[in-house]
Tab-separated table of C-alpha atoms in Angstrom:
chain	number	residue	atom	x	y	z
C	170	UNK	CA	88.509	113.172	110.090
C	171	UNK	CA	89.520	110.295	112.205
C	172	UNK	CA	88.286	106.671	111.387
C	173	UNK	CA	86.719	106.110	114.661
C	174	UNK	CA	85.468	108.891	117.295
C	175	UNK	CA	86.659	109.074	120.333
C	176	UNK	CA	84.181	108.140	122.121
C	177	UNK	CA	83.786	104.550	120.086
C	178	UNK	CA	87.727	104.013	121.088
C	179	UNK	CA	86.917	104.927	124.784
C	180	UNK	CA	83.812	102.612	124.740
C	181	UNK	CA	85.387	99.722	122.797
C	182	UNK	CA	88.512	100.249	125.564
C	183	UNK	CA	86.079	100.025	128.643
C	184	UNK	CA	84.467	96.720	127.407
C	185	UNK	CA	88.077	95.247	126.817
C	186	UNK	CA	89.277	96.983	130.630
C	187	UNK	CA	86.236	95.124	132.018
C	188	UNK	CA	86.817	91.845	131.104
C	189	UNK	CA	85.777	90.910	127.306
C	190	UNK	CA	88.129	89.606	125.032
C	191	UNK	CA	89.616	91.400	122.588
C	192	UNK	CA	88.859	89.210	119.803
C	193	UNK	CA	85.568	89.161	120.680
C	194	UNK	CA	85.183	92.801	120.164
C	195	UNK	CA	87.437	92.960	117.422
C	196	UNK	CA	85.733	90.205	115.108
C	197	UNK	CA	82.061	92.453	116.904
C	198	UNK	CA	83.246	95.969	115.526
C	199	UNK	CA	85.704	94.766	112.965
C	200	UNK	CA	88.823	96.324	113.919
C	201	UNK	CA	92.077	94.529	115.133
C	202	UNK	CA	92.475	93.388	118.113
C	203	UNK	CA	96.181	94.982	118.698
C	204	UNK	CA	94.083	98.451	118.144
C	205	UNK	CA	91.776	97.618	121.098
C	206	UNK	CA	94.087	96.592	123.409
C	207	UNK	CA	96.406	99.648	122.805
C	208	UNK	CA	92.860	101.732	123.245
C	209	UNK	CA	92.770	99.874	126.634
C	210	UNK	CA	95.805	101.082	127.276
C	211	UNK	CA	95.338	104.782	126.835
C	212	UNK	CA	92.174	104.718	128.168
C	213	UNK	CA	93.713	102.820	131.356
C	214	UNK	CA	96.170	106.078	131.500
C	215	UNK	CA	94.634	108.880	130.811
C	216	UNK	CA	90.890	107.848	131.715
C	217	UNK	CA	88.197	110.520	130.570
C	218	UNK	CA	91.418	112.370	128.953
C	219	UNK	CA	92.245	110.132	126.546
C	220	UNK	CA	92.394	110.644	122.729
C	221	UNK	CA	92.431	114.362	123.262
C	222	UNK	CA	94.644	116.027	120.490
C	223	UNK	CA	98.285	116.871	121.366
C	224	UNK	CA	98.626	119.985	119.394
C	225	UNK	CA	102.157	120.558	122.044
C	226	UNK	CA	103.725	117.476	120.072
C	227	UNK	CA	103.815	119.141	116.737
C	228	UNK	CA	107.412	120.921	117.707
C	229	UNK	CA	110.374	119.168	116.506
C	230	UNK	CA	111.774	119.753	120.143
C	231	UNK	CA	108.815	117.590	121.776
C	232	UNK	CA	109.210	115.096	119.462
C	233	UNK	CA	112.944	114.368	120.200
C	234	UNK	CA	111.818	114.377	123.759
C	235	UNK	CA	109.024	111.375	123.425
C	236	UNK	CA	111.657	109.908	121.076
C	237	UNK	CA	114.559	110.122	124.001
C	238	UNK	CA	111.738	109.331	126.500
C	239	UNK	CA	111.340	106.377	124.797
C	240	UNK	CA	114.647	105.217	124.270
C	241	UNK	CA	116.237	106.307	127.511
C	242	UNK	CA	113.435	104.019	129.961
C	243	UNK	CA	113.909	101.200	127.261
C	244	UNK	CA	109.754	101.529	126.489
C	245	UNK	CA	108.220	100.109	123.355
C	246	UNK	CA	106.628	102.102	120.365
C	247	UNK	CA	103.269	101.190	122.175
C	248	UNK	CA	103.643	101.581	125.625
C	249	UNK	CA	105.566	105.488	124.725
C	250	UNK	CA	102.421	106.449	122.465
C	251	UNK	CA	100.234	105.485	125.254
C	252	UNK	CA	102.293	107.467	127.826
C	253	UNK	CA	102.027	110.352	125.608
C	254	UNK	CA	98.339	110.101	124.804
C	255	UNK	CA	98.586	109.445	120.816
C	256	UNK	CA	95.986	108.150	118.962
C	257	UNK	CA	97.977	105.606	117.478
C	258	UNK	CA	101.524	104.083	118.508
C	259	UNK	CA	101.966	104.494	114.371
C	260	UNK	CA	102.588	108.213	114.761
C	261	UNK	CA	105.864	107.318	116.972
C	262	UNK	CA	107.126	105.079	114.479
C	263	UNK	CA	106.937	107.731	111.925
C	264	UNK	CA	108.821	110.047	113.996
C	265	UNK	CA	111.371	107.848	114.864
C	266	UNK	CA	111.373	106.627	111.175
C	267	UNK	CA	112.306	110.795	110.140
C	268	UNK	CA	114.172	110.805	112.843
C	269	UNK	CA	116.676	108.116	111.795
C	270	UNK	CA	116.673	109.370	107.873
C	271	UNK	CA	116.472	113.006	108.036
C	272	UNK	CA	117.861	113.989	112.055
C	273	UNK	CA	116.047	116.911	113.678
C	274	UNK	CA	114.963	118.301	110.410
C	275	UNK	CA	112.653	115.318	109.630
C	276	UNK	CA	111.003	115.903	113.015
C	277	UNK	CA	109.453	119.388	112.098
C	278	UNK	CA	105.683	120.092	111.420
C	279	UNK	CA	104.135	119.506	108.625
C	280	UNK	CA	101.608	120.958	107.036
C	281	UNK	CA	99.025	118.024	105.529
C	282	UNK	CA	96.273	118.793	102.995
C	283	UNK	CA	96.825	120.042	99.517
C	284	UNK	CA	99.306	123.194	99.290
C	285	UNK	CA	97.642	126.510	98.505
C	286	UNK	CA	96.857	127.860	94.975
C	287	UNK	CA	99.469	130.223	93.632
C	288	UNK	CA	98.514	133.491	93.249
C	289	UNK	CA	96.765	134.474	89.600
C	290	UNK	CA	98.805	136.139	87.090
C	291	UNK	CA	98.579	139.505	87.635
C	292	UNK	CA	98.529	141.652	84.121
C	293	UNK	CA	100.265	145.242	84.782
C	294	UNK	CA	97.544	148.255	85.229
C	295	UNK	CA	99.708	150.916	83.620
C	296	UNK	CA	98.284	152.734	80.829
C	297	UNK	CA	99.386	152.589	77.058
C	298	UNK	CA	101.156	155.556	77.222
C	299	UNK	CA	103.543	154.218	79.487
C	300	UNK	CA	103.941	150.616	78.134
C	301	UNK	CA	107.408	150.031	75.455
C	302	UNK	CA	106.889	149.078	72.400
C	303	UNK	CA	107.589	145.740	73.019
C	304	UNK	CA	104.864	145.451	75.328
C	305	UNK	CA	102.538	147.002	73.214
C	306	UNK	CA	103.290	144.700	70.550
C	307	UNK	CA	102.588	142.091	72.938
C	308	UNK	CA	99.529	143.014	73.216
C	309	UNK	CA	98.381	143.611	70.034
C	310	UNK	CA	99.239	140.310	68.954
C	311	UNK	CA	97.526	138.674	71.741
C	312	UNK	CA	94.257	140.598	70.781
C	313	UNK	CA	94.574	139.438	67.228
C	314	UNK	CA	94.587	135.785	68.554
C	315	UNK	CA	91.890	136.334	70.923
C	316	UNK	CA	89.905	137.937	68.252
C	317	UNK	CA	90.538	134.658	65.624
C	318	UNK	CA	89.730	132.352	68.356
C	319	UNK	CA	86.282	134.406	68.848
C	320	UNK	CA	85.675	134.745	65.040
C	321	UNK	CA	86.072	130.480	64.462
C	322	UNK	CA	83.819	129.888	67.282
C	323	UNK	CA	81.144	132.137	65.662
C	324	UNK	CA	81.924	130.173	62.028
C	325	UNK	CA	81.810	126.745	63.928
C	326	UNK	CA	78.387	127.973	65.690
C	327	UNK	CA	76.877	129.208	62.115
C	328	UNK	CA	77.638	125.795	60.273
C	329	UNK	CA	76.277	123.857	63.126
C	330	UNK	CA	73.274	126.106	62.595
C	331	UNK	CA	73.252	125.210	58.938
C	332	UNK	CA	73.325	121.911	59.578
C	333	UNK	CA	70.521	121.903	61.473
C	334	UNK	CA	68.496	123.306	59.457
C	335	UNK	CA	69.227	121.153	56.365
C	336	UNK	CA	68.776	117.746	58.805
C	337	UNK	CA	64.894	119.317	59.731
């Protein structure tokens, strides 16, 4: 979730567009004044539009394009983002950032968010008749452990019990 709505950004950039200062409104809603006037800046572009999502930036190919964009009418980090309706002239600066360390490649989509949880372990359905011996040992010797585990936690339970008993 974003730190401010967009219609706080919009309404913050329409007080600064109509004449109050931006440190007035910055020291008022506590955010920095460079923020509001690049919010005045959008919202002088793009009007009711602004702050909408740009889900056609997340190709690597539109992303060299706002970086060559940028570069080829000599515009700053700023005025580009504000061109291209970005929430934050930040964004750019990573891109450009990728751009410079990884080429094209660093200028692909990526996924944010934790990564999804590997499948479980999946324990073979085929029948004992058609398991080696191997396997079979496997198994047996995994019950056995399973079974000791089960059989201490019944001892540990009893004692506890015991003790109990002799504290009453």
């Amino acid at each position: 979730m974003a730190k401010y709505s967009r219609e706080l950004k919009i309404f913050i950039a329409n007080c600064y567009l109509s004449g109050e200062s931006s440190c007035f409104l910055a020291e008022k809603y506590s955010i920095a004044s460079k923020q509001i006037r690049y919010w005045a800046k959008v919202v002088a572009l793009h009007g009711d539009n602004a702050f909408v999502p740009t889900p056609h930036l997340r190709s690597a190919t539109a992303r060299f394009e706002a970086l060559k964009l940028m570069s080829t009418n000599s515009w700053s980090l700023s005025h580009t983002s504000a061109v291209l309706n970005l929430i934050s002239s930040g964004i750019l600066f990573v891109w450009l950032e990728r751009y410079n360390k990884q080429g094209f490649s660093g200028l692909e989509y990526r996924q944010r968010g934790k990564l999804p949880m590997k499948p479980p372990h999946t324990i073979s359905s085929r029948s004992d008749d058609e398991k080696s011996l191997e396997e079979l040992k496997e198994k047996i010797t995994y019950l056995r452990a399973e079974n000791a585990v089960l059989k201490k936690l019944e001892e540990l339970k009893q004692l506890n019990r015991q003790q109990a008993k002799k504290k009453r």
